XYZ file of C-alpha atoms in Angstrom:
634
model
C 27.098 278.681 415.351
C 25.120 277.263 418.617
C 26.317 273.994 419.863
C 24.764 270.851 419.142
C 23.252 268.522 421.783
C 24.855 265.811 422.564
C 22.133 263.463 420.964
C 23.198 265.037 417.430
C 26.945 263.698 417.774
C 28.352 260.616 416.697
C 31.472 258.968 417.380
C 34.321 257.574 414.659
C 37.434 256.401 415.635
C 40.096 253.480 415.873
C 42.148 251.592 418.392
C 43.017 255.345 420.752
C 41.868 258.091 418.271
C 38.084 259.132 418.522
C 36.098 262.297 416.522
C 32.946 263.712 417.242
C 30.673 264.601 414.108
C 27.487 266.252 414.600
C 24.401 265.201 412.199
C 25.003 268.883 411.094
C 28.487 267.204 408.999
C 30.874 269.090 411.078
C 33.772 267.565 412.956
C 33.956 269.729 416.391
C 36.013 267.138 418.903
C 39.064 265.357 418.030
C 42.805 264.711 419.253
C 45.520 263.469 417.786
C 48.116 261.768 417.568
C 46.096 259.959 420.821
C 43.058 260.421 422.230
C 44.183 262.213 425.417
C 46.392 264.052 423.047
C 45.911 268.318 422.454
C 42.780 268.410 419.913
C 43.089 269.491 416.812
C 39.238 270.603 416.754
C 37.220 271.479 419.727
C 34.103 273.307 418.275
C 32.215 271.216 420.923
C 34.272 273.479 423.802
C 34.240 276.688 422.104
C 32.286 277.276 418.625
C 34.194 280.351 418.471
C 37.788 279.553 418.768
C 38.002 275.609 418.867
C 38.234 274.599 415.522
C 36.458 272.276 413.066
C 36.228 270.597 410.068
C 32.725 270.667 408.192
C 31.098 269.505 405.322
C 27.532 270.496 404.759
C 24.941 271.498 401.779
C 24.767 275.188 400.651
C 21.286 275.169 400.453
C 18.848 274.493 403.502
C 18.604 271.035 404.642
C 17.600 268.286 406.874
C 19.827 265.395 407.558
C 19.954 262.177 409.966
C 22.493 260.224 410.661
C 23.060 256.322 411.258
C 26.275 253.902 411.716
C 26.500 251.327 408.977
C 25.763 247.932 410.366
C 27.502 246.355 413.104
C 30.476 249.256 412.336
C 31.996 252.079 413.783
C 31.354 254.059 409.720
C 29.093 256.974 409.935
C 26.347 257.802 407.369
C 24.688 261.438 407.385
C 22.252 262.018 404.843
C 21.402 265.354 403.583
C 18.174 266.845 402.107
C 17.089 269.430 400.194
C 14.939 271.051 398.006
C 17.228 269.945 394.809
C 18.305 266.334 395.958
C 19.939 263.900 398.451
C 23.127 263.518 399.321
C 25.066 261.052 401.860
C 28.466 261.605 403.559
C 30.509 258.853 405.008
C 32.807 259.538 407.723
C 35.258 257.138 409.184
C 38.812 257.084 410.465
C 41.088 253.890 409.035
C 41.397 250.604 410.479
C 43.275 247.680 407.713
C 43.051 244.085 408.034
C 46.042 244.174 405.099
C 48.168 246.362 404.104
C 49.551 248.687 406.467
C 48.683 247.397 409.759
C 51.763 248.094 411.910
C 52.199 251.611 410.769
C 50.448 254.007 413.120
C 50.332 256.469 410.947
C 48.028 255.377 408.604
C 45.472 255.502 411.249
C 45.775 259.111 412.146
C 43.430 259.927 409.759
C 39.421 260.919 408.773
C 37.986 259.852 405.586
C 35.061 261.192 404.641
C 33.011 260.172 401.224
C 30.246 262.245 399.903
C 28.145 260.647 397.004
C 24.826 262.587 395.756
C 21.858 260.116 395.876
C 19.539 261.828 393.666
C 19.167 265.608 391.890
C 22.312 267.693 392.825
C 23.517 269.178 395.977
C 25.764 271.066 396.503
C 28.255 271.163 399.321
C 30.359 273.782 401.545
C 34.037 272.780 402.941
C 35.242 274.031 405.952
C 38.730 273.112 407.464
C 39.738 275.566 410.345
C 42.157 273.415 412.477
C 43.495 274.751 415.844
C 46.223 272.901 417.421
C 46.613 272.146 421.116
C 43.464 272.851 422.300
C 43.094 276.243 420.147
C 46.123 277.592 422.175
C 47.691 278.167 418.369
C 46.562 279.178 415.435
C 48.063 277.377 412.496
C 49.790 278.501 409.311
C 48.087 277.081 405.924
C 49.753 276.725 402.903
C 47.879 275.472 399.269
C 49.283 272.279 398.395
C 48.674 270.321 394.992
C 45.641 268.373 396.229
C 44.578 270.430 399.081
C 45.879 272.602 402.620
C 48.760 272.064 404.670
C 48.064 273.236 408.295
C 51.378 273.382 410.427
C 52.137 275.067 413.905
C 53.186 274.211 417.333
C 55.708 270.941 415.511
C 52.101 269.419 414.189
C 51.094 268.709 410.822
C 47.769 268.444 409.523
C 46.936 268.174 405.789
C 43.483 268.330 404.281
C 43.600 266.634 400.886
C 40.379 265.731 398.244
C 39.881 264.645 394.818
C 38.193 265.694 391.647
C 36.618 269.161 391.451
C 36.346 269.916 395.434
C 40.669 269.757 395.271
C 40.513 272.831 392.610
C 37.798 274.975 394.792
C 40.060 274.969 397.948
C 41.170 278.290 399.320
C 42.835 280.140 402.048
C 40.143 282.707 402.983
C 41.479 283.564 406.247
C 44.766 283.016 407.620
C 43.497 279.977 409.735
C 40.793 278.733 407.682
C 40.038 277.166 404.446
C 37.223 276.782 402.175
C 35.969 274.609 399.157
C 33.057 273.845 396.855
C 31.882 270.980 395.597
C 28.547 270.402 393.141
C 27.635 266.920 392.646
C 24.727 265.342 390.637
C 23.031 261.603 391.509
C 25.750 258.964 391.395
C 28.814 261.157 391.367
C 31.204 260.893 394.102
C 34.040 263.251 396.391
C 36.549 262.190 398.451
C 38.255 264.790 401.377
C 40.318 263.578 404.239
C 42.659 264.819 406.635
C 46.086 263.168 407.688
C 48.013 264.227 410.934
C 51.904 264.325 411.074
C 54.436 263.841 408.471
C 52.469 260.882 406.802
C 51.345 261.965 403.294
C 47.412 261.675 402.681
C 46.807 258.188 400.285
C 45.894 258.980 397.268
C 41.989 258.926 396.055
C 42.184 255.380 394.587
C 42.869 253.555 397.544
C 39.927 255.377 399.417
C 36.952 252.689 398.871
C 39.296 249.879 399.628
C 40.230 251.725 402.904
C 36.590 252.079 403.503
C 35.861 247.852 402.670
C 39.005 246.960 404.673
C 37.380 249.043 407.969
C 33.597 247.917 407.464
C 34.902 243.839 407.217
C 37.003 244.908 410.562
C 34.157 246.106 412.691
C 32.037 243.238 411.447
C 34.443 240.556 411.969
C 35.215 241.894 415.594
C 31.534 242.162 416.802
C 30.840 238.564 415.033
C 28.073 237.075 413.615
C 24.368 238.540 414.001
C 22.553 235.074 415.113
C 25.159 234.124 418.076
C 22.927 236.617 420.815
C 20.630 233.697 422.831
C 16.845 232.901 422.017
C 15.592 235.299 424.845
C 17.695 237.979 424.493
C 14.868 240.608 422.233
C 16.668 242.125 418.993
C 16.510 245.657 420.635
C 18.580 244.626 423.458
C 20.712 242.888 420.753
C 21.273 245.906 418.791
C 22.186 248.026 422.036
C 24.640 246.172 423.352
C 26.322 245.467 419.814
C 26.694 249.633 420.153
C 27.858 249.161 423.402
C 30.379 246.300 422.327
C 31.774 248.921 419.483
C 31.632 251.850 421.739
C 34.180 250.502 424.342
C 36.731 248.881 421.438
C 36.827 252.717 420.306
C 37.939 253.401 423.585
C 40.102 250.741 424.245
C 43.839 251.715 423.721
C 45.158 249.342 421.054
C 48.700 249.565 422.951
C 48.276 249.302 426.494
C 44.686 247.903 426.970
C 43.600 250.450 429.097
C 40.058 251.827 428.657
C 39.154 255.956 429.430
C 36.075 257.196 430.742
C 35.154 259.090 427.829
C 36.138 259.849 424.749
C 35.843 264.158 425.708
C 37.197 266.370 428.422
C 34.738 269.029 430.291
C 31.239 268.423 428.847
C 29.829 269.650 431.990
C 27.823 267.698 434.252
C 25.263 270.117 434.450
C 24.867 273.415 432.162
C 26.288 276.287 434.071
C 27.897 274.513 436.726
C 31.974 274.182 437.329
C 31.527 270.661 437.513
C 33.242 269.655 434.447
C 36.327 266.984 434.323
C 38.867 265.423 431.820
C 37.366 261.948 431.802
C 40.286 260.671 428.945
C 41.798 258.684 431.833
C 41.184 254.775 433.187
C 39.573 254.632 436.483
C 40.506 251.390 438.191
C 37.458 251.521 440.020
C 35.949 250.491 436.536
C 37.779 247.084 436.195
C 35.069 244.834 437.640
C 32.547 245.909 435.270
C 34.650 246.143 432.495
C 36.028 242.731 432.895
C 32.620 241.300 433.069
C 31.017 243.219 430.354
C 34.277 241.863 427.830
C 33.909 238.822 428.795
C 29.397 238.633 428.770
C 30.051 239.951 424.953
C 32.487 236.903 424.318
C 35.483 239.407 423.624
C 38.241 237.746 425.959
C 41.048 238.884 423.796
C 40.278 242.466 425.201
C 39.748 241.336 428.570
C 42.713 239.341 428.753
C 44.658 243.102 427.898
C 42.957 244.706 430.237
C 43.539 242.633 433.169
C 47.449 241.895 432.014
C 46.720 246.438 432.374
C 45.767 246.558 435.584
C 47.951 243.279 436.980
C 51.284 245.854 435.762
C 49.860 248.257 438.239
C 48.600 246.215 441.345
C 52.350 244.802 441.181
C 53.467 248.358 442.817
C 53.225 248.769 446.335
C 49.627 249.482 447.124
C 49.935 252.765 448.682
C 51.029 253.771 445.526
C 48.420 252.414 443.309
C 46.176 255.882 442.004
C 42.637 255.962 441.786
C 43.273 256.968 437.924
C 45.951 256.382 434.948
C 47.390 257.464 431.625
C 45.909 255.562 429.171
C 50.411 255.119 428.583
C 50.818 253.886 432.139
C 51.245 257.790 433.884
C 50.343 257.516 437.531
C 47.716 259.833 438.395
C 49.739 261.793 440.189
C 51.454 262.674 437.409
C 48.430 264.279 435.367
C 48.055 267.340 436.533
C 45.145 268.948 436.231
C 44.594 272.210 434.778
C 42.332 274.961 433.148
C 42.130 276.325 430.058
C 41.163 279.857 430.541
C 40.978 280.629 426.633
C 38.166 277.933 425.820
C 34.166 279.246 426.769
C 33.438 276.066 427.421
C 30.646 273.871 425.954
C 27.563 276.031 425.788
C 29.281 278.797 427.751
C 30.098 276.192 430.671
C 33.433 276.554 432.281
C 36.039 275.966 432.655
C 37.961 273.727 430.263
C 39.818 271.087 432.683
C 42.789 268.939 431.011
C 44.583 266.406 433.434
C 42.721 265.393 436.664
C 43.386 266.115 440.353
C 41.535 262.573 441.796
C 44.569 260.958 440.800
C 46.646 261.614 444.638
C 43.231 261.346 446.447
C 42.779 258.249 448.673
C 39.947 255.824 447.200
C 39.938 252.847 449.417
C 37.389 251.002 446.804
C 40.139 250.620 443.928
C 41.641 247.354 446.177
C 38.427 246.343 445.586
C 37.849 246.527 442.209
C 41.683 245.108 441.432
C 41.028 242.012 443.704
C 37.224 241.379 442.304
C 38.553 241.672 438.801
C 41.428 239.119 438.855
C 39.081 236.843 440.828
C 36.492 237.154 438.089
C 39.337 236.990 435.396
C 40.533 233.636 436.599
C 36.523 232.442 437.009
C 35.685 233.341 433.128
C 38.578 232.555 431.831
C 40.433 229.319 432.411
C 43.361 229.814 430.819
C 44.346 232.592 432.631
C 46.680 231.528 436.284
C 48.060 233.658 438.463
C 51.596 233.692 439.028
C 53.848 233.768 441.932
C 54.523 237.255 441.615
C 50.525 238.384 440.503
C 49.769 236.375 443.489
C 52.631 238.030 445.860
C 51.004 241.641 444.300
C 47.599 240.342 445.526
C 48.443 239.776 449.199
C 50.116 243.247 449.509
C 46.804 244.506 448.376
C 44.852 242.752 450.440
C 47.570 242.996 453.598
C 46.637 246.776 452.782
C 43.288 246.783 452.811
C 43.539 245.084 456.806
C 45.662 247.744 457.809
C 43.862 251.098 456.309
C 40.306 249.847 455.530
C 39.351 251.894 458.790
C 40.375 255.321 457.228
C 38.435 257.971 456.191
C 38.327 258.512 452.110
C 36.990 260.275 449.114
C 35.177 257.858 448.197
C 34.022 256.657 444.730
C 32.015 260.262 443.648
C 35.690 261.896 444.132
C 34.672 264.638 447.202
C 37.231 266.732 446.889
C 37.245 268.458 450.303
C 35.532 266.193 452.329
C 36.675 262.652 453.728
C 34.429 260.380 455.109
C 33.419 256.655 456.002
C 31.738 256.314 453.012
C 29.864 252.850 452.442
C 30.628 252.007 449.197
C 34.482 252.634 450.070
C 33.963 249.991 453.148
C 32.078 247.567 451.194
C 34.904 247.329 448.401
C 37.470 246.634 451.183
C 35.069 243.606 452.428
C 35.205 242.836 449.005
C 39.097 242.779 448.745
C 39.273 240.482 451.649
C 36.564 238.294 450.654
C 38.081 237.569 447.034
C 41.554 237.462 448.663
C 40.471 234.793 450.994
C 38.577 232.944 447.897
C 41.681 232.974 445.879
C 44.010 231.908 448.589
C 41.655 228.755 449.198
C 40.391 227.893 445.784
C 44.176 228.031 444.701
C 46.141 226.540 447.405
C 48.058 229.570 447.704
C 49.849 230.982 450.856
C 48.312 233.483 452.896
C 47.626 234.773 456.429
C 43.892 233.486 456.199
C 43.181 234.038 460.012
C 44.486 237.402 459.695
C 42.099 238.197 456.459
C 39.025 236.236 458.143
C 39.200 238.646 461.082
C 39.505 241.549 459.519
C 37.022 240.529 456.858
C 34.332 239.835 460.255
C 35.654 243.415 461.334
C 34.469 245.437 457.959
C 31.324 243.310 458.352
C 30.478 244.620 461.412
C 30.986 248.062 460.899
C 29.140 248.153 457.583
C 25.911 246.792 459.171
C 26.432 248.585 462.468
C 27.030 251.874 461.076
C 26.406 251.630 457.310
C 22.079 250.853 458.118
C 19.938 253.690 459.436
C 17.211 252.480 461.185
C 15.839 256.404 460.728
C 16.050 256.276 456.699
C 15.473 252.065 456.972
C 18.633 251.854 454.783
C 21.729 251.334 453.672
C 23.294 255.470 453.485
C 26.295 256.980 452.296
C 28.814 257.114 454.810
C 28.807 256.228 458.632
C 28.072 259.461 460.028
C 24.880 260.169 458.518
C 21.239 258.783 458.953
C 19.917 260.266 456.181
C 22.090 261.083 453.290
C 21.378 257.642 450.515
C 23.535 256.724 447.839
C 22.797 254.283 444.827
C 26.321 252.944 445.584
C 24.083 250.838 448.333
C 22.486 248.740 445.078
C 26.216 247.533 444.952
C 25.529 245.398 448.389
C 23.601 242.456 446.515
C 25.267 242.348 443.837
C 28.674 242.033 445.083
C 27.184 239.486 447.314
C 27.702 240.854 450.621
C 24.170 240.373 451.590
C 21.653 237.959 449.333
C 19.201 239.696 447.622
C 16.353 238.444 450.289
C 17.618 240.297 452.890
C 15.286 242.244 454.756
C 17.972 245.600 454.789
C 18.895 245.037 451.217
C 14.654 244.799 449.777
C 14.432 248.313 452.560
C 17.337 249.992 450.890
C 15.962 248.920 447.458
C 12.602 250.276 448.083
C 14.451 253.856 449.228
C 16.011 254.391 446.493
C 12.984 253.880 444.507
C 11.274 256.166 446.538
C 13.611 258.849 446.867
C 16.656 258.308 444.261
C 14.401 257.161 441.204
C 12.134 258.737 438.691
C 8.867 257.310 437.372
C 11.251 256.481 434.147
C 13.649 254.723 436.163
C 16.299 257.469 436.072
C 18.427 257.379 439.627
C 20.092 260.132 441.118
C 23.604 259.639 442.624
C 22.779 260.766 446.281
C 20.531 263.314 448.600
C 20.429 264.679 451.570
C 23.983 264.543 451.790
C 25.946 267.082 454.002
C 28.775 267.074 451.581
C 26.893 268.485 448.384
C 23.584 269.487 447.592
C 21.082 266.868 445.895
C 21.637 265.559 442.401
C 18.756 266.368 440.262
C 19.968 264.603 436.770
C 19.636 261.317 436.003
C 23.316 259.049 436.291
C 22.715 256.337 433.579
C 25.220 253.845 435.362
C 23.429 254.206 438.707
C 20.404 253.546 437.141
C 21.530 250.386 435.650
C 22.457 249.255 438.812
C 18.649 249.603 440.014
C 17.855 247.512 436.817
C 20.442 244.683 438.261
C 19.337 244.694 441.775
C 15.585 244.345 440.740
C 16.355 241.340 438.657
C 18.821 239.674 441.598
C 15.151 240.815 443.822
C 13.062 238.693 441.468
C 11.460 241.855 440.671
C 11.902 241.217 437.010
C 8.691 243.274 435.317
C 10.084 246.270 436.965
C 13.346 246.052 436.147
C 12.226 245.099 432.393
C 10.408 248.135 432.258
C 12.747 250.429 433.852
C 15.359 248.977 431.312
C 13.176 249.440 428.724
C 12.500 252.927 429.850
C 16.266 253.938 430.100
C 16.303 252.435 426.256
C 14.446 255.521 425.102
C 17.398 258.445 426.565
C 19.996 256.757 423.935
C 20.846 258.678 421.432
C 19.331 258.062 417.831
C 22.771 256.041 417.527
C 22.523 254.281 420.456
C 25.502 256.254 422.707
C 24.897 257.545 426.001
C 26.505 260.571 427.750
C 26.831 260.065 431.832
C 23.905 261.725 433.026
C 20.781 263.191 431.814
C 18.149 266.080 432.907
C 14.738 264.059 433.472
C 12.634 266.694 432.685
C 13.909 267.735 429.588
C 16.398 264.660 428.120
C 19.204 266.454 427.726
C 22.091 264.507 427.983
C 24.537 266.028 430.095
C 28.760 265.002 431.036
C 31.173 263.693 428.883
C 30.665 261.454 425.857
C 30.015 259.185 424.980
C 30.804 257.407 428.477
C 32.228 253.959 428.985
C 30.411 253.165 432.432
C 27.316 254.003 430.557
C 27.822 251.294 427.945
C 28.902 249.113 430.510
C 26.213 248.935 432.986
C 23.554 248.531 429.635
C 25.754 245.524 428.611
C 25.425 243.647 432.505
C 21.983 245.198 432.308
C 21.249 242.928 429.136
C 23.111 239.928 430.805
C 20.744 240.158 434.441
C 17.752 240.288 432.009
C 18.326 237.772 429.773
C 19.833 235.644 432.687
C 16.314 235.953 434.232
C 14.603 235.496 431.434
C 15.929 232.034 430.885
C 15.226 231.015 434.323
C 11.743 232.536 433.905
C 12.142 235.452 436.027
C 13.365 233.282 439.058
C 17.298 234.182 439.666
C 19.595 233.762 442.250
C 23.194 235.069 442.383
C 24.400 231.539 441.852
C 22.778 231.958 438.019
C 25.105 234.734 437.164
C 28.639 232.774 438.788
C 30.789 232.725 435.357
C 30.810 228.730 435.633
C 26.713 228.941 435.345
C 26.447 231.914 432.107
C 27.440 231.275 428.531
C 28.671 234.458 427.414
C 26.032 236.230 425.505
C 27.856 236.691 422.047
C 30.143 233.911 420.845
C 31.961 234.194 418.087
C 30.703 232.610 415.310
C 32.871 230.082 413.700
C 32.842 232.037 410.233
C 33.849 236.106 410.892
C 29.926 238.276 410.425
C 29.984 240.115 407.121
């Protein structure tokens, strides 16, 4: 088997379980009992020895693929020369029922009904527990396979004709048959752990219960405003149901991605385990929660990362366990057994950025409660959140100086690097604007000077009059960054400024494709130039345009960007420009977020007919985009 692109997967899944399943019917990524958990199929890392689960036609076909509306429930429909045939995948989410048992929810359904003639369908269930470092032991059951090794269960179980076909063919793998004419139906699923699979009636109530959850989560369809096009509409409402996959139903916390070591670029070692929170994703994520009128979720994941910022600050880790785990406690390590996706090695699990030193996450953790408290009004901050606040600010005074590996992770190099600087500016800035909005104690002179201090430095030594912008770290006058877009829209210059409208117009010329796709960095002396396309970057070129009044170009570049989704509407983290591919792990959080603030700088404009300043996006000034509708969306 070859492997799929990443434009033929989609992505099923519930509170911190997620499944890849390519348009091709086969299951080739998932993990249980958790998402960061060992997989129990990772075709998608090694089509050899990872492991799957497929259910496809005998006969030649073509299929396409589509979510049901306004859910997480996956439709691939299958053609061929005898008739059509549909199979429904989706893993179990009850509004009734069983809601507090976790097991229930360890689980794929999948439902395959024949539209029209007959078709006739293969089974495949070849399971490989922790990561394909053990080969189960299968045993026939009543209604289907037990799969058991390394202290895991896994059971496949189906109904009707398909249960009776079910063999052992090889010691690790079974296979069934099923023939179904128009209108008849099969149910197969697999449980993980002791649970025992539900029996075939309660399937298509299991199925109703998790559509009406989706829908009534995302709302109704009418609440998006007047100017917001339906397109845009649709995409974030992917977006919206994207990150609630990810979201850990437990802790709050939000990974990266849903995959480990989808490599950045085919045939390079650059492949990571991105199942982990980054704090340096808080800002976004806060405001993206909160644009999309979901404050129950952002009200989680700021109680997340307030737990953390209550440690002492030079203990707070550039990455977590979606449990809590510091990041120095995930080691990182590789899997020599696994090829890799598309031969590219090798297969990380854990990550080593977790002891680095990232000066921008007191940033992001200051920026996020001040924005927490600004969209949300019911949310205070307490003596102690406060106390936890001023340590991390206190901090930032006494280290912001330091060298750093700044936000693209360098693991051998340290450096001055901008975007680390400007973050600390930005801790000090929302420290001081929290202290005095809130009457709360503080050594104000002490934050004002050092606040003037980082100022200095960052336009003294952060702007290249050679390269007539912003760059990458202090000690270069050439190497640019898109992390310099950030400068605006954290507000540390307005938009007008001569050195931000010179930095924008470098990185069109030398970052951006004619489509809009921006490149991390080049001429850097710490690694050689990016040639794919990083989709979050780019939607930061979308947001600075529209904060430049440069709205048509931003439109179309946003438009533009549109057209790399996937048929489904996911996005990996980069893409090739020349060919489309989509390349790193998927689908990607930071994607989904920057198309959701995206969609709120373009609507934003197009309310004020294209004439924005950053006053129009201050929470006090912007309805959130999608409020809940008083009756739940059906």
């Amino acid at each position: 088997m070859e492997y799929p692109p990443l434009r033929e997967y989609g992505l099923i899944g519930n509170d911190d379980r997620c499944a890849l399943v390519s348009r091709h019917g086969s299951i080739d990524w998932c993990c249980f009992p958790h998402l960061e958990s060992p997989s129990v199929f990772a075709r998608i890392l090694d089509a050899q020895r990872g492991g799957h689960f497929a259910v496809s036609p005998t006969a030649d076909y073509e299929s396409n693929h589509r979510y049901l509306d306004r859910t997480n429930v996956l439709e691939t429909t299958f053609e061929t020369a005898d008739g059509q045939a549909t199979v429904t995948d989706f893993m179990p989410l009850c509004n009734g029922g069983e809601p507090d048992d976790d097991r229930f929810q360890q689980a794929i359904y999948r439902y395959l009904e024949c539209d029209r003639g007959r078709v006739e369908f293969d089974v495949e269930f070849a399971p490989r527990f922790d990561y394909a470092r053990t080969e189960p032991a299968l045993e026939r059951t009543d209604d289907g396979v037990l799969a058991t090794g390394n202290g895991e269960r896994l059971q496949l179980a189906a109904d009707g004709p398909l249960a009776r076909t079910l063999e052992i063919t090889t010691s690790t793998t079974a296979t069934g048959t099923v023939s179904l004419e128009a209108g008849e139906q099969c149910w197969c699923w697999v449980q993980y752990g002791g649970r025992e699979p539900a029996s075939s009636a309660d399937q298509e109530r299991v199925l109703d219960e998790t559509k009406r959850y989706w829908r009534e989560w995302v709302g109704s369809r009418d609440s998006a405003p007047d100017s917001m096009l339906e397109r845009w509409h649709e995409m974030v409402i992917r977006s919206e149901l994207v990150l609630k996959l990810l979201i850990h139903h437990e802790t709050g916390s939000i990974p990266a991605a849903a995959t480990t070591s989808i490599p950045e670029t085919i045939g390079s070692d650059r492949t990571w385990d991105y199942r982990y929170n980054w704090i340096r994703d808080a800002k976004f994520t806060i405001q993206s929660l909160h644009d999309t009128g979901h404050t129950q979720e952002a009200r989680e994941y700021f109680e997340w990362f307030s737990d953390i910022a209550r440690t002492d600050p030079a203990s707070i880790t550039p990455v977590y366990g979606l449990h809590g785990e510091s990041g120095d406690e995930l080691e990182e390590r590789s899997l020599e057994h696994l090829a890799g996706y598309r031969g590219t090695g090798p297969v990380r699990i854990g990550n080593a950025a977790g002891p680095q030193q990232q000066l921008d996450i007191y940033g992001t953790i200051v920026q996020a409660v001040y924005e927490t408290m600004q969209f949300d009004s019911a949310t205070t901050i307490t003596g102690d959140e406060w106390g936890a606040v001023r340590d991390i600010v206190d901090h930032v005074c006494n280290h912001w100086d330091e060298r750093d590996a700044g936000i693209w992770e360098f693991r051998e190099e340290r450096r001055h690097f901008l975007h680390s600087k400007l973050l600390c500016w930005v801790a000090l800035d929302r420290g001081i604007a929290l202290a005095t909005e809130n009457d709360l104690e503080a050594p104000l002179d002490a934050w004002l000077e050092e606040r003037d201090a980082v100022r200095e430095a960052i336009e003294e030594r952060g702007f290249s009059e050679k390269a007539n912008s912003f760059v990458q770290h202090f000690e270069t006058d050439e190497a640019l960054d898109a992390t310099a877009l950030l400068i605006p829209i954290y507000e540390f210059l307005p938009p007008a400024d001569d050195r931000v409208q010179a930095t924008i117009d470098a990185v069109l010329e030398r970052l951006t494709t004619d489509d809009g796709l921006v490149v991390r960095f080049v001429d850097s002396d710490i690694r050689r130039d990016e040639q794919k396309g990083f989709f979050l970057c780019s939607f930061w070129l979308v947001d600075a345009l529209v904060l430049s009044n440069r709205v048509a170009r931003a439109r179309e570049y946003f438009e533009r960007l549109l057209e790399y989704a996937t048929p489904l509407g996911l996005y990996s983290e980069k893409v090739d420009p020349e060919t489309g591919q989509l390349l790193g792990n998927f689908p990607q959080a930071f994607s989904h977020l920057g198309l959701i603030n995206s969609v709120t700088y373009l609507t934003r404009a197009l309310e004020c007919d294209g004439e924005v300043t950053p006053a129009d996006f201050d929470p006090e000034n912007v309805e959130t985009l999608f409020r809940r509708g008083d009756s739940p969306g059906t």
